[in-house]
Amino acid sequence: MSDPVTGTGAEPRWLDAEQQRHWRTYLEGVSRFIEALGREHERHLSVSLNEYELLVRLSESPTGTVRMSVLADGLAHSRSRVTHTVGRMEARGLVKRVATPGDRRGVDCVLTDTGRRTLVSEAPAHVAAVRRLMVDALTPEQFAALGDAMAVVARTCREAEPD
Amino acid sequence: MSDPVTGTGAEPRWLDAEQQRHWRTYLEGVSRFIEALGREHERHLSVSLNEYELLVRLSESPTGTVRMSVLADGLAHSRSRVTHTVGRMEARGLVKRVATPGDRRGVDCVLTDTGRRTLVSEAPAHVAAVRRLMVDALTPEQFAALGDAMAVVARTCREAEPD
DNA sequence: CGTACGTAGTTGAACGTTCAACCGACTTCG
DNA sequence: CGAAGTCGGTTGAACGTTCAACTACGTACG
């Protein structure tokens, strides 16, 4: 019970003790994990986690080419962020930019040979870290449950943020 | 397989298709969720998600006082980050800083009346968003499984990063 | 005592993301 | 055709985090 926070009328449904514990654990886990994985990248790899994921997306296209906006949507990043990230990667020779054929607004991001070599040589360390810090630390059932739960959350957020 | 780490001799154990799917889903879910929750804060609340969590920590101390380093550890943030965050919040009157009694190196962060009022008035919107975007979107079992999985990940990362 | 080392917190610069403003190119429709 | 609106991408400034260097205090050990 509590307060007379007028105006809102509705008494908010607080989280119970157990929910609150799960929520805190979620926050801590996510924070520590991205921090640990990011640190792994900056210590042992030449590309950051974000850059790595971008390289992976490019490598999955048969031509090593993905349009900037598709990259942005796929990575759930803003267009501006992708512009800056690709700009930095281009300066290092990992990718290059070419005009999209048929749409003069568009820009295609293309994986260079250097970029592909970098990805191939650094993938093992990346996967090893992901395994060590998450996949292998969980039982297969736990990992699957984690994936399923986050799928629901992702969908919910996508609907809430139709952008 | 799984040979000694000598050289690069080891064939990396890649993720299988299903694991990869879960991993991607995890990344997307986490990214979209923090983005959606952060946006909720910046749209409807006067404090960011990080600042809110800091206020909560302070409010849980009977005296509204928590030492900077305890804050940093509890939030899994660097000391520097807490210094900057508290500096900005102090400038807005939400918290204040006082010397830790008995240890002249220490600094205690104290919740002000303004800070407490802010927390009380904005908590409902925060909780509503957390519920809408995550807790209520999942079944109780899913949410519990998510919490349990992240507890393991958090512990693993804490051990990997004893810092 | 004093030297050396660890802890607590701050500082300022560098870096990456966000935001708003912008421009050129496509589309719709009168 | 031409105007209005949308889409794709870039730009530069503002903001928050990280990093390395630094001050000051505490602790251990000779």
Short mmCIF file of C-alpha atoms (C1' of nucleotides) in Angstrom, two decimals:
data_model
loop_
_atom_site.label_atom_id
_atom_site.label_comp_id
_atom_site.label_asym_id
_atom_site.label_seq_id
_atom_site.Cartn_x
_atom_site.Cartn_y
_atom_site.Cartn_z
CA MET A 1 0.00 0.00 0.00
CA SER A 2 1.25 3.19 -0.28
CA ASP A 3 1.23 6.45 -1.56
CA PRO A 4 -1.25 8.90 -2.61
CA VAL A 5 0.48 9.64 -5.83
CA THR A 6 -2.52 11.38 -7.09
CA GLY A 7 -3.34 11.64 -10.70
CA THR A 8 -2.29 8.19 -11.73
CA GLY A 9 -5.31 6.74 -9.97
CA ALA A 10 -4.13 3.21 -10.49
CA GLU A 11 -2.12 1.54 -7.77
CA PRO A 12 0.88 0.18 -9.64
CA ARG A 13 1.39 -3.56 -9.60
CA TRP A 14 4.82 -3.79 -8.05
CA LEU A 15 7.08 -6.73 -8.62
CA ASP A 16 6.98 -9.27 -5.83
CA ALA A 17 10.20 -10.27 -4.07
CA GLU A 18 10.98 -13.13 -6.40
CA GLN A 19 10.25 -11.16 -9.54
CA GLN A 20 12.44 -8.39 -8.29
CA ARG A 21 15.24 -10.86 -7.68
CA HIS A 22 14.94 -12.23 -11.21
CA TRP A 23 14.85 -8.73 -12.62
CA ARG A 24 18.01 -7.69 -10.79
CA THR A 25 19.72 -10.88 -11.83
CA TYR A 26 18.78 -10.22 -15.41
CA LEU A 27 20.22 -6.71 -15.28
CA GLU A 28 23.41 -7.84 -13.63
CA GLY A 29 23.85 -10.81 -15.93
CA VAL A 30 23.36 -8.86 -19.11
CA SER A 31 25.64 -6.10 -17.95
CA ARG A 32 28.44 -8.40 -16.86
CA PHE A 33 28.15 -10.55 -19.94
CA ILE A 34 28.39 -7.81 -22.53
CA GLU A 35 31.17 -6.28 -20.53
CA ALA A 36 33.12 -9.55 -20.35
CA LEU A 37 32.59 -10.38 -24.01
CA GLY A 38 33.47 -6.87 -25.09
CA ARG A 39 36.63 -7.02 -23.04
CA GLU A 40 37.53 -10.33 -24.64
CA HIS A 41 37.26 -8.68 -28.03
CA GLU A 42 39.32 -5.67 -27.15
CA ARG A 43 41.99 -7.80 -25.54
CA HIS A 44 42.37 -10.57 -28.09
CA LEU A 45 40.71 -9.39 -31.28
CA SER A 46 41.19 -6.47 -33.62
CA VAL A 47 37.49 -5.72 -34.05
CA SER A 48 34.93 -4.81 -31.44
CA LEU A 49 31.88 -6.97 -30.82
CA ASN A 50 29.68 -4.67 -32.88
CA GLU A 51 32.11 -4.62 -35.76
CA TYR A 52 32.41 -8.38 -35.58
CA GLU A 53 28.65 -8.83 -35.83
CA LEU A 54 28.61 -6.52 -38.80
CA LEU A 55 31.32 -8.54 -40.53
CA VAL A 56 29.32 -11.70 -39.86
CA ARG A 57 26.25 -10.22 -41.53
CA LEU A 58 28.27 -9.30 -44.58
CA SER A 59 29.87 -12.72 -44.74
CA GLU A 60 26.47 -14.37 -44.84
CA SER A 61 25.58 -12.69 -48.07
CA PRO A 62 26.80 -14.71 -51.05
CA THR A 63 28.34 -11.59 -52.50
CA GLY A 64 29.61 -10.17 -49.24
CA THR A 65 27.36 -7.22 -49.91
CA VAL A 66 24.58 -5.85 -47.72
CA ARG A 67 22.78 -2.59 -48.00
CA MET A 68 23.31 -0.11 -45.18
CA SER A 69 19.67 -0.01 -44.14
CA VAL A 70 19.43 -3.81 -44.11
CA LEU A 71 22.50 -3.88 -41.93
CA ALA A 72 20.91 -1.37 -39.58
CA ASP A 73 17.67 -3.31 -39.30
CA GLY A 74 19.39 -6.66 -38.90
CA LEU A 75 21.67 -5.44 -36.16
CA ALA A 76 18.93 -3.37 -34.50
CA HIS A 77 21.12 -0.30 -34.80
CA SER A 78 20.26 3.18 -35.97
CA ARG A 79 21.19 4.19 -39.50
CA SER A 80 23.46 6.84 -38.12
CA ARG A 81 25.29 4.33 -36.00
CA VAL A 82 25.87 2.06 -38.96
CA THR A 83 27.13 4.99 -41.00
CA HIS A 84 29.72 5.83 -38.35
CA THR A 85 30.69 2.22 -37.70
CA VAL A 86 31.11 1.45 -41.39
CA GLY A 87 33.05 4.68 -41.80
CA ARG A 88 35.58 3.58 -39.21
CA MET A 89 35.78 0.08 -40.64
CA GLU A 90 36.21 1.42 -44.13
CA ALA A 91 39.11 3.54 -42.95
CA ARG A 92 40.74 0.32 -41.74
CA GLY A 93 40.09 -1.47 -45.01
CA LEU A 94 37.67 -4.06 -43.60
CA VAL A 95 34.75 -3.00 -45.79
CA LYS A 96 34.09 -0.63 -48.63
CA ARG A 97 31.07 1.29 -49.84
CA VAL A 98 29.60 1.22 -53.31
CA ALA A 99 26.44 2.69 -54.78
CA THR A 100 23.43 0.38 -54.76
CA PRO A 101 22.64 -0.59 -58.35
CA GLY A 102 19.20 0.61 -59.31
CA ASP A 103 18.55 2.92 -56.38
CA ARG A 104 20.67 6.00 -56.38
CA ARG A 105 19.84 6.74 -52.76
CA GLY A 106 21.23 3.44 -51.61
CA VAL A 107 24.68 2.45 -50.43
CA ASP A 108 25.93 -1.12 -50.34
CA CYS A 109 28.49 -2.22 -47.81
CA VAL A 110 30.94 -4.77 -49.18
CA LEU A 111 33.28 -7.09 -47.33
CA THR A 112 36.87 -6.70 -48.54
CA ASP A 113 39.40 -9.49 -48.65
CA THR A 114 41.04 -8.00 -45.61
CA GLY A 115 37.70 -7.98 -43.84
CA ARG A 116 37.05 -11.61 -44.69
CA ARG A 117 40.49 -12.68 -43.56
CA THR A 118 40.02 -10.81 -40.32
CA LEU A 119 36.69 -12.50 -39.71
CA VAL A 120 38.05 -15.96 -40.46
CA SER A 121 41.05 -15.53 -38.23
CA GLU A 122 39.15 -14.06 -35.30
CA ALA A 123 35.99 -16.13 -35.35
CA PRO A 124 37.43 -18.97 -33.25
CA ALA A 125 38.31 -16.66 -30.38
CA HIS A 126 34.91 -15.04 -30.54
CA VAL A 127 33.04 -18.34 -30.49
CA ALA A 128 35.25 -19.64 -27.72
CA ALA A 129 34.39 -16.64 -25.57
CA VAL A 130 30.68 -16.91 -26.26
CA ARG A 131 30.84 -20.57 -25.32
CA ARG A 132 32.85 -20.07 -22.20
CA LEU A 133 30.84 -17.14 -20.89
CA MET A 134 27.37 -18.32 -21.83
CA VAL A 135 26.64 -21.36 -23.97
CA ASP A 136 28.77 -23.92 -22.17
CA ALA A 137 28.01 -22.43 -18.77
CA LEU A 138 24.34 -23.28 -19.23
CA THR A 139 22.64 -26.63 -19.74
CA PRO A 140 21.21 -27.03 -23.24
CA GLU A 141 17.75 -26.68 -21.71
CA GLN A 142 18.69 -23.47 -19.93
CA PHE A 143 20.21 -21.99 -23.05
CA ALA A 144 17.16 -22.91 -25.09
CA ALA A 145 14.89 -21.41 -22.44
CA LEU A 146 16.97 -18.24 -22.49
CA GLY A 147 16.64 -18.03 -26.24
CA ASP A 148 12.92 -18.64 -26.15
CA ALA A 149 12.33 -16.03 -23.47
CA MET A 150 14.37 -13.42 -25.31
CA ALA A 151 12.49 -14.18 -28.50
CA VAL A 152 9.27 -13.19 -26.78
CA VAL A 153 10.88 -10.06 -25.33
CA ALA A 154 12.33 -9.12 -28.70
CA ARG A 155 8.94 -9.46 -30.36
CA THR A 156 7.25 -7.47 -27.62
CA CYS A 157 9.76 -4.66 -27.90
CA ARG A 158 9.57 -4.66 -31.67
CA GLU A 159 5.83 -4.20 -31.45
CA ALA A 160 6.12 -1.51 -28.80
CA GLU A 161 8.69 0.35 -30.86
CA PRO A 162 7.43 -0.04 -34.41
CA ASP A 163 10.43 1.82 -35.61
CA MET B 1 38.95 -33.05 -29.87
CA SER B 2 39.29 -30.24 -27.47
CA ASP B 3 43.01 -30.30 -27.55
CA PRO B 4 45.37 -28.26 -25.51
CA VAL B 5 45.52 -24.66 -26.32
CA THR B 6 48.95 -24.88 -27.75
CA GLY B 7 49.08 -22.82 -30.85
CA THR B 8 45.94 -22.60 -32.88
CA GLY B 9 45.88 -26.28 -33.57
CA ALA B 10 42.41 -26.64 -32.14
CA GLU B 11 39.47 -26.88 -34.48
CA PRO B 12 36.98 -24.54 -32.84
CA ARG B 13 33.70 -26.01 -31.69
CA TRP B 14 31.28 -23.91 -33.67
CA LEU B 15 27.73 -23.33 -32.56
CA ASP B 16 25.24 -25.60 -34.28
CA ALA B 17 22.31 -24.09 -36.14
CA GLU B 18 19.99 -24.08 -33.18
CA GLN B 19 22.56 -22.63 -30.82
CA GLN B 20 23.31 -19.93 -33.32
CA ARG B 21 19.64 -19.12 -33.56
CA HIS B 22 19.36 -18.82 -29.78
CA TRP B 23 22.47 -16.69 -29.64
CA ARG B 24 21.20 -14.28 -32.24
CA THR B 25 17.86 -14.09 -30.53
CA TYR B 26 19.57 -13.33 -27.26
CA LEU B 27 21.55 -10.50 -28.84
CA GLU B 28 18.53 -9.03 -30.55
CA GLY B 29 16.32 -9.35 -27.50
CA VAL B 30 18.76 -7.73 -25.14
CA SER B 31 19.46 -4.94 -27.56
CA ARG B 32 15.84 -4.18 -28.30
CA PHE B 33 14.83 -4.42 -24.68
CA ILE B 34 17.37 -2.02 -23.24
CA GLU B 35 16.68 0.30 -26.11
CA ALA B 36 12.91 0.21 -25.53
CA LEU B 37 13.20 0.59 -21.77
CA GLY B 38 15.72 3.39 -22.10
CA ARG B 39 13.45 5.17 -24.52
CA GLU B 40 10.57 4.81 -22.11
CA HIS B 41 12.66 6.55 -19.48
CA GLU B 42 13.76 9.38 -21.66
CA ARG B 43 10.23 9.94 -22.92
CA HIS B 44 8.26 9.76 -19.70
CA LEU B 45 10.73 10.06 -16.83
CA SER B 46 13.23 12.67 -15.73
CA VAL B 47 16.01 10.19 -14.93
CA SER B 48 17.72 7.70 -17.19
CA LEU B 49 17.58 3.99 -16.50
CA ASN B 50 21.05 4.04 -14.94
CA GLU B 51 20.24 6.99 -12.75
CA TYR B 52 17.02 5.32 -11.71
CA GLU B 53 18.82 2.15 -10.65
CA LEU B 54 21.25 4.25 -8.66
CA LEU B 55 18.39 6.01 -6.87
CA VAL B 56 16.86 2.63 -6.06
CA ARG B 57 20.09 1.43 -4.47
CA LEU B 58 20.24 4.53 -2.32
CA SER B 59 16.59 4.20 -1.32
CA GLU B 60 17.21 0.68 -0.08
CA SER B 61 19.67 1.86 2.51
CA PRO B 62 17.88 2.83 5.73
CA THR B 63 19.80 6.09 5.77
CA GLY B 64 19.61 6.73 2.05
CA THR B 65 23.39 6.59 2.07
CA VAL B 66 25.67 4.29 0.10
CA ARG B 67 29.37 4.53 -0.40
CA MET B 68 30.55 5.24 -3.94
CA SER B 69 32.49 2.02 -4.30
CA VAL B 70 29.57 -0.05 -3.00
CA LEU B 71 27.38 1.67 -5.54
CA ALA B 72 29.88 0.83 -8.27
CA ASP B 73 30.08 -2.82 -7.30
CA GLY B 74 26.34 -3.21 -6.86
CA LEU B 75 25.55 -1.68 -10.22
CA ALA B 76 28.46 -3.45 -11.93
CA HIS B 77 29.76 -0.08 -13.10
CA SER B 78 33.28 1.32 -13.00
CA ARG B 79 34.17 3.74 -10.23
CA SER B 80 34.79 6.41 -12.79
CA ARG B 81 31.36 5.94 -14.27
CA VAL B 82 29.72 6.30 -10.87
CA THR B 83 31.74 9.44 -10.20
CA HIS B 84 30.47 11.03 -13.40
CA THR B 85 26.90 9.84 -12.96
CA VAL B 86 26.71 11.02 -9.37
CA GLY B 87 28.28 14.31 -10.41
CA ARG B 88 25.51 14.94 -12.90
CA MET B 89 22.83 13.86 -10.45
CA GLU B 90 24.30 16.03 -7.73
CA ALA B 91 24.14 19.01 -10.05
CA ARG B 92 20.42 18.35 -10.40
CA GLY B 93 19.91 18.04 -6.65
CA LEU B 94 18.97 14.36 -6.66
CA VAL B 95 21.86 13.24 -4.46
CA LYS B 96 24.65 14.82 -2.49
CA ARG B 97 28.13 13.72 -1.49
CA VAL B 98 29.53 13.65 2.03
CA ALA B 99 32.77 12.32 3.46
CA THR B 100 32.60 8.76 4.74
CA PRO B 101 32.93 8.83 8.52
CA GLY B 102 36.01 6.96 9.65
CA ASP B 103 37.72 6.60 6.28
CA ARG B 104 38.99 9.80 4.85
CA ARG B 105 39.41 8.28 1.43
CA GLY B 106 35.74 7.45 1.19
CA VAL B 107 32.78 9.35 -0.17
CA ASP B 108 29.20 8.57 0.70
CA CYS B 109 26.41 9.25 -1.74
CA VAL B 110 23.21 10.43 -0.06
CA LEU B 111 19.69 10.56 -1.42
CA THR B 112 18.17 14.04 -1.07
CA ASP B 113 14.51 14.76 -0.48
CA THR B 114 14.25 15.79 -4.08
CA GLY B 115 15.82 12.51 -5.14
CA ARG B 116 13.44 10.51 -3.02
CA ARG B 117 10.42 12.37 -4.31
CA THR B 118 11.60 11.84 -7.87
CA LEU B 119 12.01 8.13 -7.28
CA VAL B 120 8.58 7.79 -5.66
CA SER B 121 6.83 9.66 -8.42
CA GLU B 122 8.57 7.86 -11.28
CA ALA B 123 8.69 4.32 -9.96
CA PRO B 124 5.21 3.41 -11.22
CA ALA B 125 6.05 4.28 -14.81
CA HIS B 126 9.32 2.37 -14.59
CA VAL B 127 7.71 -0.75 -13.18
CA ALA B 128 4.90 -0.54 -15.70
CA ALA B 129 7.42 -0.47 -18.53
CA VAL B 130 9.43 -3.37 -17.15
CA ARG B 131 6.22 -5.36 -16.81
CA ARG B 132 4.93 -4.50 -20.22
CA LEU B 133 8.18 -5.16 -22.07
CA MET B 134 9.36 -8.22 -20.17
CA VAL B 135 7.71 -9.57 -17.03
CA ASP B 136 4.12 -9.70 -18.22
CA ALA B 137 5.13 -10.74 -21.72
CA LEU B 138 6.60 -13.96 -20.35
CA THR B 139 4.98 -16.77 -18.44
CA PRO B 140 6.10 -16.96 -14.81
CA GLU B 141 8.07 -20.08 -15.71
CA GLN B 142 9.78 -18.35 -18.62
CA PHE B 143 10.67 -15.37 -16.51
CA ALA B 144 12.04 -17.59 -13.75
CA ALA B 145 14.07 -19.57 -16.29
CA LEU B 146 15.43 -16.33 -17.70
CA GLY B 147 16.47 -15.22 -14.23
CA ASP B 148 18.07 -18.56 -13.44
CA ALA B 149 20.01 -18.64 -16.69
CA MET B 150 21.29 -15.12 -16.24
CA ALA B 151 22.32 -15.91 -12.69
CA VAL B 152 24.63 -18.59 -14.04
CA VAL B 153 25.96 -16.26 -16.71
CA ALA B 154 26.52 -13.49 -14.18
CA ARG B 155 28.46 -15.81 -11.92
CA THR B 156 30.52 -17.15 -14.81
CA CYS B 157 31.41 -13.67 -15.95
CA ARG B 158 32.20 -12.53 -12.44
CA GLU B 159 34.65 -15.40 -12.13
CA ALA B 160 36.16 -14.76 -15.53
CA GLU B 161 36.58 -11.08 -14.74
CA PRO B 162 37.66 -11.06 -11.10
CA ASP B 163 37.92 -7.35 -11.31
"C1'" DC C 1 59.38 5.15 11.91
"C1'" DG C 2 59.34 4.75 6.83
"C1'" DT C 3 58.98 2.74 2.60
"C1'" DA C 4 56.16 0.23 -0.33
"C1'" DC C 5 51.93 -1.25 -1.80
"C1'" DG C 6 46.87 -1.38 -2.11
"C1'" DT C 7 42.43 1.17 -1.92
"C1'" DA C 8 39.03 5.18 -2.91
"C1'" DG C 9 37.84 8.51 -5.74
"C1'" DT C 10 38.54 12.16 -9.25
"C1'" DT C 11 39.99 14.23 -13.59
"C1'" DG C 12 40.24 15.14 -18.50
"C1'" DA C 13 40.77 13.39 -22.99
"C1'" DA C 14 39.36 9.92 -26.36
"C1'" DC C 15 35.93 7.20 -28.14
"C1'" DG C 16 31.35 5.54 -29.76
"C1'" DT C 17 26.33 6.41 -29.77
"C1'" DT C 18 22.46 9.49 -30.16
"C1'" DC C 19 20.04 13.24 -31.87
"C1'" DA C 20 18.47 16.76 -34.99
"C1'" DA C 21 19.17 18.84 -39.16
"C1'" DC C 22 19.97 18.10 -43.65
"C1'" DC C 23 20.22 16.60 -48.80
"C1'" DG C 24 19.38 13.90 -52.67
"C1'" DA C 25 16.53 10.44 -54.66
"C1'" DC C 26 12.09 7.87 -55.10
"C1'" DT C 27 6.86 7.88 -54.96
"C1'" DT C 28 2.19 9.36 -54.91
"C1'" DC C 29 -1.29 11.81 -56.60
"C1'" DG C 30 -3.56 16.04 -58.26
"C1'" DC D 1 4.36 17.37 -65.25
"C1'" DG D 2 4.96 19.15 -60.58
"C1'" DA D 3 4.21 19.49 -55.59
"C1'" DA D 4 4.26 17.08 -51.24
"C1'" DG D 5 5.70 13.45 -48.69
"C1'" DT D 6 8.67 9.52 -47.77
"C1'" DC D 7 12.98 6.93 -47.83
"C1'" DG D 8 18.15 6.25 -47.43
"C1'" DG D 9 22.01 7.99 -45.87
"C1'" DT D 10 25.28 11.47 -43.99
"C1'" DT D 11 26.95 15.15 -40.93
"C1'" DG D 12 28.45 17.40 -36.74
"C1'" DA D 13 27.53 18.47 -32.10
"C1'" DA D 14 26.14 16.74 -27.57
"C1'" DC D 15 26.20 13.23 -24.41
"C1'" DG D 16 27.79 9.30 -21.56
"C1'" DT D 17 31.33 5.72 -20.90
"C1'" DT D 18 36.07 4.25 -20.86
"C1'" DC D 19 40.76 4.70 -20.06
"C1'" DA D 20 45.06 6.26 -18.06
"C1'" DA D 21 47.07 9.22 -15.00
"C1'" DC D 22 46.88 11.22 -10.67
"C1'" DT D 23 45.97 12.57 -5.53
"C1'" DA D 24 45.22 11.14 -1.13
"C1'" DC D 25 44.50 7.94 2.41
"C1'" DG D 26 45.16 3.41 4.64
"C1'" DT D 27 47.82 -0.88 5.67
"C1'" DA D 28 51.68 -4.04 6.10
"C1'" DC D 29 56.17 -5.04 6.85
"C1'" DG D 30 61.19 -4.14 7.15
#
